[in-house]
Tab-separated table of C-alpha atoms in Angstrom:
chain	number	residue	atom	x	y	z
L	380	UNK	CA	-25.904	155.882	63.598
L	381	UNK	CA	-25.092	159.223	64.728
L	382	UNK	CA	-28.519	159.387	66.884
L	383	UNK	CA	-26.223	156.023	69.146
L	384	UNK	CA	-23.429	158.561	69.468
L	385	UNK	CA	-25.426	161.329	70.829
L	386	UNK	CA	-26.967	158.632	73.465
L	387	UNK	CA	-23.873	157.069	74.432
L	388	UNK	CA	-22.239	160.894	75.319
L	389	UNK	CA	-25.435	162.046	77.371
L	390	UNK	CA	-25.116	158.574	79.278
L	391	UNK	CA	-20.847	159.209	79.628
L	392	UNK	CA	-22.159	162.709	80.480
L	393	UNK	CA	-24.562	161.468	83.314
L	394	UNK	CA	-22.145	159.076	84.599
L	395	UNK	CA	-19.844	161.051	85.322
L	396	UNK	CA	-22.052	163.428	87.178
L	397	UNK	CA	-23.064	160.211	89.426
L	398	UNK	CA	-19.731	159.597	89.670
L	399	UNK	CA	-18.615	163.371	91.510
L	400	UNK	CA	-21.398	163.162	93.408
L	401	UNK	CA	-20.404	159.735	94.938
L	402	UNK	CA	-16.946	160.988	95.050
L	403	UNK	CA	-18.012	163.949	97.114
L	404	UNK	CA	-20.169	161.947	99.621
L	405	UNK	CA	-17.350	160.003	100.614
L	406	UNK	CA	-15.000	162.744	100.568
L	407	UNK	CA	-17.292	164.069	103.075
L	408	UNK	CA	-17.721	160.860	105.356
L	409	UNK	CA	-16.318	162.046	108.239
L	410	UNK	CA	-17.666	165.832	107.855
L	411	UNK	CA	-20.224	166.627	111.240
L	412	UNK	CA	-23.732	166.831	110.043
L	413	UNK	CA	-22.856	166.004	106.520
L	414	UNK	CA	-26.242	164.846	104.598
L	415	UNK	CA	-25.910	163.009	101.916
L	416	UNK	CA	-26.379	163.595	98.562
L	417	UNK	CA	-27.526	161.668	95.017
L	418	UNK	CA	-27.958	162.553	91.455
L	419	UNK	CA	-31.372	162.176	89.431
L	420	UNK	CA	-30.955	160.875	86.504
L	421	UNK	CA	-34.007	161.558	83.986
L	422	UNK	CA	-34.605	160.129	80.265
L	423	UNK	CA	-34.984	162.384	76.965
L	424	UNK	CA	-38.086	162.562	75.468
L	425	UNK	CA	-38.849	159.109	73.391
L	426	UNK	CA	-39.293	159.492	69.554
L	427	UNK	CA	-42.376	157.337	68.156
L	428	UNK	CA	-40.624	155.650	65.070
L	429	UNK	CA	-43.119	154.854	61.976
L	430	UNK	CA	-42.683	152.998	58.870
L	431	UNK	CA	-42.521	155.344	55.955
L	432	UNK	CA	-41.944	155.282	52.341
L	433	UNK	CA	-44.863	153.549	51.743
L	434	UNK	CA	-48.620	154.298	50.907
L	435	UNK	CA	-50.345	156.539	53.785
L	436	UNK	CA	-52.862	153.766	54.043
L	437	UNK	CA	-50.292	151.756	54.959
L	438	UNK	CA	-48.298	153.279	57.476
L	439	UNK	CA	-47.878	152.162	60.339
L	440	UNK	CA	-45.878	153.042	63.978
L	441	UNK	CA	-42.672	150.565	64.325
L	442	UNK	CA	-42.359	151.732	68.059
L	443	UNK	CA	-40.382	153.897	70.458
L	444	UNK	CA	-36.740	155.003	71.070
L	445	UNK	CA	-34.588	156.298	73.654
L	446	UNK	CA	-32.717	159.669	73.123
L	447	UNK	CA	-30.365	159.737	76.213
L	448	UNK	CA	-30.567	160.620	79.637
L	449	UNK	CA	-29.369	163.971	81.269
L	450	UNK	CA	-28.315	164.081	85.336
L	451	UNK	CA	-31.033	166.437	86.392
L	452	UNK	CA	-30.054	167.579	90.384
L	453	UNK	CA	-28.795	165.814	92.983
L	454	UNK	CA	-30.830	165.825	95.796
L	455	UNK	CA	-29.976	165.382	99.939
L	456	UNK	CA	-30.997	162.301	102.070
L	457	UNK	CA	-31.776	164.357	105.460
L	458	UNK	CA	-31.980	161.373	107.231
L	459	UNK	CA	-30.456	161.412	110.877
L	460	UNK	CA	-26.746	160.149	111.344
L	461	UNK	CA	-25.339	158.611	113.957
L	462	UNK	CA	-23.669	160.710	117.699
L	463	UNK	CA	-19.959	160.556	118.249
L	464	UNK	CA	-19.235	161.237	121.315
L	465	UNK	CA	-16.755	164.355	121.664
L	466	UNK	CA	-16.598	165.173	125.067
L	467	UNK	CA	-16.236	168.727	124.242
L	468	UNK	CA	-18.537	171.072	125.799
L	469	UNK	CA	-18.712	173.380	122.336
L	470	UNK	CA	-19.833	170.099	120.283
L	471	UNK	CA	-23.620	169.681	120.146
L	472	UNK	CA	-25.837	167.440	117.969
L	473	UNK	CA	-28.961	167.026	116.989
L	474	UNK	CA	-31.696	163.981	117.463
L	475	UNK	CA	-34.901	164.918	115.326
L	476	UNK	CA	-37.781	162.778	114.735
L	477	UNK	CA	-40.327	164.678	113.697
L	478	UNK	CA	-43.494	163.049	113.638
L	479	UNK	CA	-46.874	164.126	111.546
L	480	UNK	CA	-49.981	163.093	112.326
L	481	UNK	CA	-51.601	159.824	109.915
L	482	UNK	CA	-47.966	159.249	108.359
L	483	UNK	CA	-45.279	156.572	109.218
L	484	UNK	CA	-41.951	157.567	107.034
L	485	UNK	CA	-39.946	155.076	105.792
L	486	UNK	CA	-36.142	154.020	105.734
L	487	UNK	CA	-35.486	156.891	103.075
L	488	UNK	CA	-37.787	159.390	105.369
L	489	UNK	CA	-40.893	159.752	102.919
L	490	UNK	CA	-44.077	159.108	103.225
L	491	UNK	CA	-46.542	158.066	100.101
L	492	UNK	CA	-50.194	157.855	100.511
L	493	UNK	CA	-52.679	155.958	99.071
L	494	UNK	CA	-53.263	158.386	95.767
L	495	UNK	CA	-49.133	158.557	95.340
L	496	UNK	CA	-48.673	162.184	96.933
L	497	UNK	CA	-45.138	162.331	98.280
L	498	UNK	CA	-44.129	163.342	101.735
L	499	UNK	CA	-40.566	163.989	103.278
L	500	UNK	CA	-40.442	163.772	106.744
L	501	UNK	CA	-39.695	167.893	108.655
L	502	UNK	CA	-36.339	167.945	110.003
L	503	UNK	CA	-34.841	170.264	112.598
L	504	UNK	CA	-31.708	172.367	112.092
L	505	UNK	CA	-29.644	175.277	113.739
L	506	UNK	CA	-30.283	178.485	112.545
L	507	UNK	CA	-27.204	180.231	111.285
L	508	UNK	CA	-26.561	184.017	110.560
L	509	UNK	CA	-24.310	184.487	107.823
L	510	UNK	CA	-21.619	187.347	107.289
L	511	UNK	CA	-23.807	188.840	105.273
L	512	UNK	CA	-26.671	188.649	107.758
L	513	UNK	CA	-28.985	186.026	105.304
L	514	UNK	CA	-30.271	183.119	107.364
L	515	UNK	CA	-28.872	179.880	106.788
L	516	UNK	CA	-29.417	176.192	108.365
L	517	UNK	CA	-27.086	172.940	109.294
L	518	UNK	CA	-26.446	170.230	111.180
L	519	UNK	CA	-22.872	170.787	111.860
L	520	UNK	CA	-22.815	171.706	115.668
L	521	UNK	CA	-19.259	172.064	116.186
L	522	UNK	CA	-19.377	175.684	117.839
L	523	UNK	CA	-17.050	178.077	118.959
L	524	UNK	CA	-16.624	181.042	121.484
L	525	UNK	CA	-14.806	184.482	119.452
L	526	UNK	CA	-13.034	186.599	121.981
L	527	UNK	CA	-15.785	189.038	122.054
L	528	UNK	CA	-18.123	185.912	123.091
L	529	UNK	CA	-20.391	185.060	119.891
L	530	UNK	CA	-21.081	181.749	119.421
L	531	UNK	CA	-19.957	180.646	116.082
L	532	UNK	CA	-20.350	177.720	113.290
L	533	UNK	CA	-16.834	176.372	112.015
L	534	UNK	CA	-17.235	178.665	108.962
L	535	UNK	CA	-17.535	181.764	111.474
L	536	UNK	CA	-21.289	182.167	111.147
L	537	UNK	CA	-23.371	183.360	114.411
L	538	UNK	CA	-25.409	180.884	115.940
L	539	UNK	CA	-28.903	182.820	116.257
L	540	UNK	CA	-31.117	182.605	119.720
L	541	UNK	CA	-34.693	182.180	119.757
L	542	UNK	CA	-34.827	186.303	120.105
L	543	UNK	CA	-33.405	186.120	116.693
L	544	UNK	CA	-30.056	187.660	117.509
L	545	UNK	CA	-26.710	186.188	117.751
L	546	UNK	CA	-26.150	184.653	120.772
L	547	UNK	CA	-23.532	186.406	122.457
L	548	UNK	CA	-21.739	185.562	126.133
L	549	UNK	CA	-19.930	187.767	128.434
L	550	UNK	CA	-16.282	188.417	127.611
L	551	UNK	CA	-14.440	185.598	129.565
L	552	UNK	CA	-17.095	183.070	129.660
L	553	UNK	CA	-16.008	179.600	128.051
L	554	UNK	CA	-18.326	176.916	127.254
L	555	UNK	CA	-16.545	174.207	129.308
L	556	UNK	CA	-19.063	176.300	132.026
L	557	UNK	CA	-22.167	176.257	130.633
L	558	UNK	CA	-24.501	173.252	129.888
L	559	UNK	CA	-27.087	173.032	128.341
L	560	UNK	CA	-30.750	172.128	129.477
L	561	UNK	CA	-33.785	169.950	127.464
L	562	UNK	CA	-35.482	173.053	126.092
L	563	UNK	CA	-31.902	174.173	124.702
L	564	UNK	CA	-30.906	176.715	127.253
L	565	UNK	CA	-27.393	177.538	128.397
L	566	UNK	CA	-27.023	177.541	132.492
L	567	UNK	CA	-24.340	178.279	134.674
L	568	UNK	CA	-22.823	174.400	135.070
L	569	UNK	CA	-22.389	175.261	138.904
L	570	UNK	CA	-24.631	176.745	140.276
L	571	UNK	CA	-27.818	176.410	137.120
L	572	UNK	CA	-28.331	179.928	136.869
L	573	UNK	CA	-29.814	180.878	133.521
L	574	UNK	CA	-27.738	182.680	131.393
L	575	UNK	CA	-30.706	184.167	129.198
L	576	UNK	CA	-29.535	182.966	126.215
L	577	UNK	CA	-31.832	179.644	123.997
L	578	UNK	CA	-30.394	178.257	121.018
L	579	UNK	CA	-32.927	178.387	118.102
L	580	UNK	CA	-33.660	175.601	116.348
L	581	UNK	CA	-35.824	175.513	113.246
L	582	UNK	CA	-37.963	172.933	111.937
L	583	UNK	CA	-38.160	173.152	107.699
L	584	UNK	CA	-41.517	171.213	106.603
L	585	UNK	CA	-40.119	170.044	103.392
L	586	UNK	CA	-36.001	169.741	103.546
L	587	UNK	CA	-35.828	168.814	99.578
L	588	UNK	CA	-36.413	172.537	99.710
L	589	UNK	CA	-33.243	173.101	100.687
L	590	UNK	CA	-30.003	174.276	98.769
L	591	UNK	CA	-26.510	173.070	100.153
L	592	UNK	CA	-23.905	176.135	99.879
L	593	UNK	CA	-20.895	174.726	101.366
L	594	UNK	CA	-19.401	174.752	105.095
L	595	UNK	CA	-22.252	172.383	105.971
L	596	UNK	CA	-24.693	175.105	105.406
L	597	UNK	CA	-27.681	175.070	103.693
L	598	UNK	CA	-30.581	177.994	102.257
L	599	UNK	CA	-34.457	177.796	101.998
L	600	UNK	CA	-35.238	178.501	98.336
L	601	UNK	CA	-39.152	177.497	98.931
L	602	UNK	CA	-41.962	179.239	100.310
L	603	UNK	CA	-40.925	180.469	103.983
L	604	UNK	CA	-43.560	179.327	105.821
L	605	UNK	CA	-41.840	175.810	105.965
L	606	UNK	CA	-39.295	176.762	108.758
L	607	UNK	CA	-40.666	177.825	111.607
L	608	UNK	CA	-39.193	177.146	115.153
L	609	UNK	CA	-39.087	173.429	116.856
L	610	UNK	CA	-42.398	173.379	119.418
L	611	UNK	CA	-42.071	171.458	122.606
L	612	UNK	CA	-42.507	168.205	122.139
L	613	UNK	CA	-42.407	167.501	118.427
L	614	UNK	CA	-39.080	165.012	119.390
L	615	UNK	CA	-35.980	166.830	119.007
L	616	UNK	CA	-33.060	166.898	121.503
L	617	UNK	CA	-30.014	168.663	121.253
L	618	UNK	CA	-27.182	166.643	123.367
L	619	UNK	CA	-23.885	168.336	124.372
L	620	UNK	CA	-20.813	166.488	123.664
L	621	UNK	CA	-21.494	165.279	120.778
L	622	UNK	CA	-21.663	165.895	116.838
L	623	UNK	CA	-24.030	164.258	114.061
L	624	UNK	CA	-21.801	161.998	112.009
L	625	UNK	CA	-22.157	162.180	108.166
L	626	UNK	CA	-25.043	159.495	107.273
L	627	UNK	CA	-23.070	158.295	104.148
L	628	UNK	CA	-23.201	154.713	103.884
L	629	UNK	CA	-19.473	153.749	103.109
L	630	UNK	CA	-19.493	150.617	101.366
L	631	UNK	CA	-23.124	151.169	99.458
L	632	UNK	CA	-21.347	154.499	97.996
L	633	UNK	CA	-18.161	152.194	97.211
L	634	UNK	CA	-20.605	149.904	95.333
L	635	UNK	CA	-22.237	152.924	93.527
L	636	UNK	CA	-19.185	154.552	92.681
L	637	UNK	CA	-17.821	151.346	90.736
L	638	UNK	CA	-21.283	150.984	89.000
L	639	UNK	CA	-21.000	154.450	87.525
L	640	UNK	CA	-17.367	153.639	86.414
L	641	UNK	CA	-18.715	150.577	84.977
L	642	UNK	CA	-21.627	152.499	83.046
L	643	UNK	CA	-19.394	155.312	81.714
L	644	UNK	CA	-17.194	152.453	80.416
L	645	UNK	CA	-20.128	150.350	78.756
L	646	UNK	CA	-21.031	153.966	76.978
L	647	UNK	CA	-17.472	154.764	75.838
L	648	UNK	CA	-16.958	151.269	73.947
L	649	UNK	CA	-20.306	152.326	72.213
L	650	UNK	CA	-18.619	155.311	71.025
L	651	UNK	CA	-15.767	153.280	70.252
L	652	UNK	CA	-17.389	151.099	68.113
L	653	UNK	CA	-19.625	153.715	66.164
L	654	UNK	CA	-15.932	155.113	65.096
L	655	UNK	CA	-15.005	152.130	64.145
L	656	UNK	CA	-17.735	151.735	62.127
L	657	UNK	CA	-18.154	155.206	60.238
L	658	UNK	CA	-14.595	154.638	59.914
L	659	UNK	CA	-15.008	151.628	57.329
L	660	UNK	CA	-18.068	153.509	56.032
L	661	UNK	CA	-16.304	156.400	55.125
L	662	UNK	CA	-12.730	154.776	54.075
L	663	UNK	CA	-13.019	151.348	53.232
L	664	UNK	CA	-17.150	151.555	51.940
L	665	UNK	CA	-17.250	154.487	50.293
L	666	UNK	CA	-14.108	153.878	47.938
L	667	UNK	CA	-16.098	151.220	45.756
């Protein structure tokens, strides 16, 4: 009896994880560049049930049983959202399709082969300098100019350049003067003179290898071989006036959010009714 209590709380316990991390995708709906996110849910180990009290000879296995289910991680859908138009000449998004050679990826961006390996399609990102000068990654492209001209993330972080420094403008430039051209360089909007400074963009091999950390930033915590910078043609654009939308799906969240409720209820009348009935074991049985 006690064994159906300890199930029902790890399945309370896991629904409830589901649950935040639906709540914070659509919290997060209308956050630039926001990927986003679910949990993994994985069993317990199974315990092999046998008959016993009887002769060894005659023994026998009565079968398997569930011992609850834990929320393991939540993992990011890196999947490309849709462009809102901004109109703002410091809003830029990015359009990646990466492709790899003998692999077609599917709605959810993987790829399985024949023998079941798994592959997640590469994705491109800007690269990101943190205050404390570690190397970070997002999609959010909603930049700004500080008065001593860096180009910074929302969260203040310098946007890098393909020399691997900061990119940094002349005091007094604004951005409403610069555009931008297909290999991601910043020009004079008049007269197309280059202003020597490239955005850098990075492709990561394997994005599932990324942590989030907040402020629409992510880290690599795999091997660092898998980001390396976009080549020319491998099909990513950056387009100026415009930011990635979150690729939350609104009302399949809404669904998933009142099928976790629904869950976590199911588990607590479980509990409920295991009370109930060591209740009456305890004070009503165990008086006779």
């Amino acid at each position: 009896m006690l064994r159906g209590l300890y199930t029902a709380a790890a399945g309370m316990t896991a629904e409830q994880r589901r649950h935040d991390t639906i709540t914070n995708n659509i919290t997060n709906i209308n956050t630039p560049g926001y990927k986003q996110t679910y949990a993994v849910t994985r069993s317990f180990p199974e315990m092999l049930l046998s008959l016993t009290g009887v002769d060894a000879k005659e023994q026998k296995q009565i079968g398997k049983i569930s011992t609850g289910v834990f929320a393991e991680e939540s993992l990011a859908i890196h999947l490309q959202g849709d462009l809102m138009q901004t109109g703002k000449s410091s809003d830029f998004a990015l359009v990646s399709n990466i492709d790899v050679p003998g692999m077609t990826f599917d709605a959810s961006g993987k790829y399985v082969s024949p023998d079941g390996e798994v592959t997640f399609q590469p994705q491109a990102f800007f690269t990101l300098q943190d205050k404390n000068g570690e190397t970070r990654y997002t999609r959010g492209g909603s930049f700004t100019l500080t008065s001593d001209g860096f180009l910074v993330s929302a969260d203040g972080s310098n946007v890098i350049g393909t020399d691997g420094n900061p990119i940094q403008f002349p005091v007094g430039v604004s951005l409403d003067g610069l555009t931008m051209t297909a290999d991601q360089r910043f020009v004079d909007a008049n007269t197309g003179v280059d202003t020597g400074r490239q955005l850098m963009l990075t492709r990561i091999d394997n994005p599932n290898e990324l942590a989030r950390e907040g402020d629409g930033k992510f880290r690599l915590t795999g091997d660092a071989n898998d980001a390396r910078p976009v080549a020319a043609g491998e099909r990513v654009e950056v387009r100026q006036g415009y930011v990635e939308r979150s690729n939350v799906d609104a009302a399949q969240s809404s669904v998933d959010l009142m099928a976790a409720l629904r869950a976590y209820e199911a588990n607590q009348k479980v509990i409920q009714f295991y009370d109930e009935s060591l209740d009456k074991a305890v004070n009503q049985v165990g008086r006779v």
